[in-house]
Amino acid sequence: VRVTTAARVMSRIQTLQIRNIDAAMRSVIASGNMLGGERVSMIENDEAGALGELFNEMLDMLAELAAAAKAVAAGDLRVELERPGDLYDAFRGMLSHLRDVVGEIRRTSVELASATAELHAMTVQQQQATAQQSERMVAVGSMLDVLAASAGDVAEVASTVLDNAAQTAKTTDEVTQKTIELGHQT
């Protein structure tokens, strides 16, 4: 009878430990929380207790990955994970790729800043060249005004010379006519 009672007590303890593990697993699955996930408390150091201990270690491992993911999400790419395994290798690969992408973005940003500075310098040069061209156009306009005024003066002088030439031609015609008349009278 004592053996049976002890076996029953041991069976109940193991059943209780397995229920604790089951409840903890269901809680983690339902909530998705591993950082504050419910840990299994061991009643006995038997197979069920060892299973509970392994469950707690698995939660610790997943909590470590969740904390690392949270740090990466906050922008910290210096996260280092030391444990072996596929999940850790995948996380390390993701971190390496993210570091490469961020490095490429930094290089591209520097190149873009450099190109922007060059473009700004070219724009300033273009503005200076445009200002110089504008000054030259103003000077050409002033010169054209002077030339137009001179052309007006030349036109006036030419008109006066033409009038004088016409007057001279008329006077010459009159002198010629009088000379012919004098020649007849003589």
Tab-separated table of C-alpha atoms in Angstrom:
chain	number	residue	atom	x	y	z
A	1	VAL	CA	0.000	0.000	0.000
A	2	ARG	CA	2.857	2.383	0.776
A	3	VAL	CA	4.451	1.804	-2.603
A	4	THR	CA	1.169	2.461	-4.316
A	5	THR	CA	0.617	5.643	-2.335
A	6	ALA	CA	4.158	6.837	-3.075
A	7	ALA	CA	3.689	5.972	-6.745
A	8	ARG	CA	0.441	7.894	-6.773
A	9	VAL	CA	2.091	10.914	-5.163
A	10	MET	CA	4.982	10.729	-7.634
A	11	SER	CA	2.535	10.348	-10.510
A	12	ARG	CA	0.570	13.369	-9.310
A	13	ILE	CA	3.766	15.415	-8.965
A	14	GLN	CA	4.866	14.473	-12.472
A	15	THR	CA	1.376	15.209	-13.810
A	16	LEU	CA	1.454	18.582	-12.026
A	17	GLN	CA	4.880	19.375	-13.494
A	18	ILE	CA	3.747	18.377	-16.993
A	19	ARG	CA	0.624	20.541	-16.557
A	20	ASN	CA	2.878	23.426	-15.457
A	21	ILE	CA	5.001	22.956	-18.593
A	22	ASP	CA	1.824	22.706	-20.711
A	23	ALA	CA	0.385	25.888	-19.162
A	24	ALA	CA	3.666	27.777	-19.652
A	25	MET	CA	3.883	26.667	-23.299
A	26	ARG	CA	0.293	27.671	-23.962
A	27	SER	CA	0.869	31.034	-22.305
A	28	VAL	CA	3.934	31.748	-24.438
A	29	ILE	CA	2.143	30.615	-27.597
A	30	ALA	CA	-0.987	32.667	-26.811
A	31	SER	CA	0.830	35.853	-25.788
A	32	GLY	CA	3.892	35.579	-28.011
A	33	ASN	CA	5.899	37.020	-25.110
A	34	MET	CA	9.211	35.369	-24.488
A	35	LEU	CA	10.934	38.194	-22.650
A	36	GLY	CA	8.407	38.065	-19.823
A	37	GLY	CA	7.300	34.542	-20.592
A	38	GLU	CA	6.154	32.353	-17.773
A	39	ARG	CA	8.878	30.094	-16.447
A	40	VAL	CA	8.192	26.589	-15.233
A	41	SER	CA	8.901	25.983	-11.568
A	42	MET	CA	10.250	22.519	-10.862
A	43	ILE	CA	8.739	20.510	-8.073
A	44	GLU	CA	10.977	17.495	-8.391
A	45	ASN	CA	14.304	16.858	-10.062
A	46	ASP	CA	13.022	14.037	-12.265
A	47	GLU	CA	12.258	13.664	-15.971
A	48	ALA	CA	9.391	16.171	-15.835
A	49	GLY	CA	11.595	18.567	-13.876
A	50	ALA	CA	14.380	18.160	-16.468
A	51	LEU	CA	11.815	18.819	-19.221
A	52	GLY	CA	10.712	21.982	-17.380
A	53	GLU	CA	14.343	23.059	-17.056
A	54	LEU	CA	14.876	22.556	-20.803
A	55	PHE	CA	11.710	24.554	-21.506
A	56	ASN	CA	13.057	27.396	-19.352
A	57	GLU	CA	16.407	27.275	-21.199
A	58	MET	CA	14.568	27.394	-24.532
A	59	LEU	CA	12.618	30.435	-23.302
A	60	ASP	CA	15.909	32.047	-22.247
A	61	MET	CA	17.381	31.410	-25.694
A	62	LEU	CA	14.291	32.819	-27.447
A	63	ALA	CA	14.232	35.767	-25.042
A	64	GLU	CA	17.875	36.481	-25.925
A	65	LEU	CA	16.983	36.486	-29.640
A	66	ALA	CA	13.924	38.666	-28.991
A	67	ALA	CA	16.044	41.162	-27.023
A	68	ALA	CA	18.614	41.191	-29.837
A	69	ALA	CA	15.862	41.747	-32.422
A	70	LYS	CA	14.479	44.589	-30.298
A	71	ALA	CA	17.928	46.214	-30.133
A	72	VAL	CA	18.322	45.879	-33.925
A	73	ALA	CA	14.846	47.364	-34.438
A	74	ALA	CA	15.987	50.344	-32.331
A	75	GLY	CA	18.949	50.806	-34.702
A	76	ASP	CA	21.730	49.042	-32.779
A	77	LEU	CA	23.531	46.794	-35.291
A	78	ARG	CA	26.370	46.025	-32.855
A	79	VAL	CA	24.426	43.089	-31.414
A	80	GLU	CA	26.596	39.987	-31.010
A	81	LEU	CA	25.165	36.504	-30.514
A	82	GLU	CA	27.480	33.759	-29.306
A	83	ARG	CA	25.270	30.663	-29.134
A	84	PRO	CA	25.513	28.069	-31.906
A	85	GLY	CA	22.599	26.874	-34.011
A	86	ASP	CA	20.564	27.504	-37.115
A	87	LEU	CA	18.387	30.190	-35.579
A	88	TYR	CA	21.413	32.083	-34.289
A	89	ASP	CA	23.226	31.624	-37.624
A	90	ALA	CA	20.185	33.025	-39.458
A	91	PHE	CA	20.056	35.987	-37.083
A	92	ARG	CA	23.796	36.632	-37.487
A	93	GLY	CA	23.371	36.420	-41.281
A	94	MET	CA	20.532	38.937	-41.115
A	95	LEU	CA	22.675	41.275	-38.989
A	96	SER	CA	25.583	40.974	-41.394
A	97	HIS	CA	23.325	41.777	-44.334
A	98	LEU	CA	21.795	44.750	-42.493
A	99	ARG	CA	25.286	46.073	-41.681
A	100	ASP	CA	26.214	45.763	-45.371
A	101	VAL	CA	23.018	47.569	-46.433
A	102	VAL	CA	23.583	50.363	-43.912
A	103	GLY	CA	27.202	50.673	-45.070
A	104	GLU	CA	26.045	50.941	-48.678
A	105	ILE	CA	23.467	53.556	-47.698
A	106	ARG	CA	26.197	55.536	-45.927
A	107	ARG	CA	28.485	55.351	-48.974
A	108	THR	CA	25.614	56.365	-51.257
A	109	SER	CA	24.740	59.253	-48.933
A	110	VAL	CA	28.336	60.498	-49.031
A	111	GLU	CA	28.387	60.222	-52.825
A	112	LEU	CA	25.046	62.022	-53.030
A	113	ALA	CA	26.299	64.791	-50.748
A	114	SER	CA	29.419	65.125	-52.897
A	115	ALA	CA	27.357	65.248	-56.095
A	116	THR	CA	25.060	67.828	-54.508
A	117	ALA	CA	28.067	69.971	-53.556
A	118	GLU	CA	29.420	69.718	-57.105
A	119	LEU	CA	26.013	70.606	-58.526
A	120	HIS	CA	25.808	73.586	-56.180
A	121	ALA	CA	29.266	74.754	-57.261
A	122	MET	CA	28.285	74.406	-60.919
A	123	THR	CA	25.088	76.358	-60.267
A	124	VAL	CA	27.075	79.153	-58.612
A	125	GLN	CA	29.473	79.216	-61.596
A	126	GLN	CA	26.500	79.302	-63.969
A	127	GLN	CA	24.990	82.206	-62.016
A	128	GLN	CA	28.294	84.071	-62.194
A	129	ALA	CA	28.577	83.403	-65.932
A	130	THR	CA	24.978	84.554	-66.407
A	131	ALA	CA	25.703	87.739	-64.429
A	132	GLN	CA	28.799	88.385	-66.559
A	133	GLN	CA	26.809	87.750	-69.743
A	134	SER	CA	24.132	90.126	-68.502
A	135	GLU	CA	26.771	92.821	-67.850
A	136	ARG	CA	28.147	92.281	-71.355
A	137	MET	CA	24.668	92.572	-72.832
A	138	VAL	CA	24.141	95.850	-70.962
A	139	ALA	CA	27.491	97.102	-72.314
A	140	VAL	CA	26.552	96.007	-75.846
A	141	GLY	CA	23.192	97.758	-75.430
A	142	SER	CA	24.943	100.937	-74.329
A	143	MET	CA	27.339	100.645	-77.258
A	144	LEU	CA	24.400	100.158	-79.626
A	145	ASP	CA	22.762	103.290	-78.178
A	146	VAL	CA	25.985	105.224	-78.824
A	147	LEU	CA	26.215	103.777	-82.341
A	148	ALA	CA	22.576	104.625	-83.002
A	149	ALA	CA	23.178	108.200	-81.856
A	150	SER	CA	26.315	108.368	-84.019
A	151	ALA	CA	24.414	106.920	-86.936
A	152	GLY	CA	21.822	109.668	-86.475
A	153	ASP	CA	24.595	112.265	-86.497
A	154	VAL	CA	26.159	110.653	-89.574
A	155	ALA	CA	22.753	110.651	-91.266
A	156	GLU	CA	22.344	114.355	-90.517
A	157	VAL	CA	25.828	115.150	-91.826
A	158	ALA	CA	25.195	112.978	-94.880
A	159	SER	CA	21.910	114.794	-95.484
A	160	THR	CA	23.676	118.136	-95.175
A	161	VAL	CA	26.441	116.960	-97.505
A	162	LEU	CA	23.819	115.710	-99.966
A	163	ASP	CA	21.985	119.017	-99.766
A	164	ASN	CA	25.293	120.868	-100.292
A	165	ALA	CA	26.147	118.578	-103.202
A	166	ALA	CA	22.745	119.202	-104.728
A	167	GLN	CA	23.169	122.911	-104.204
A	168	THR	CA	26.655	122.710	-105.724
A	169	ALA	CA	25.292	120.762	-108.686
A	170	LYS	CA	22.560	123.339	-109.152
A	171	THR	CA	25.043	126.177	-108.862
A	172	THR	CA	27.353	124.380	-111.295
A	173	ASP	CA	24.448	123.939	-113.735
A	174	GLU	CA	23.612	127.618	-113.429
A	175	VAL	CA	27.250	128.634	-113.930
A	176	THR	CA	27.447	126.323	-116.929
A	177	GLN	CA	24.254	127.791	-118.353
A	178	LYS	CA	25.506	131.355	-117.897
A	179	THR	CA	28.840	130.441	-119.387
A	180	ILE	CA	27.035	129.065	-122.451
A	181	GLU	CA	24.927	132.222	-122.697
A	182	LEU	CA	28.012	134.397	-122.389
A	183	GLY	CA	29.617	132.314	-125.078
A	184	HIS	CA	26.653	133.037	-127.377
A	185	GLN	CA	26.645	136.672	-126.615
A	186	THR	CA	30.280	136.929	-127.232
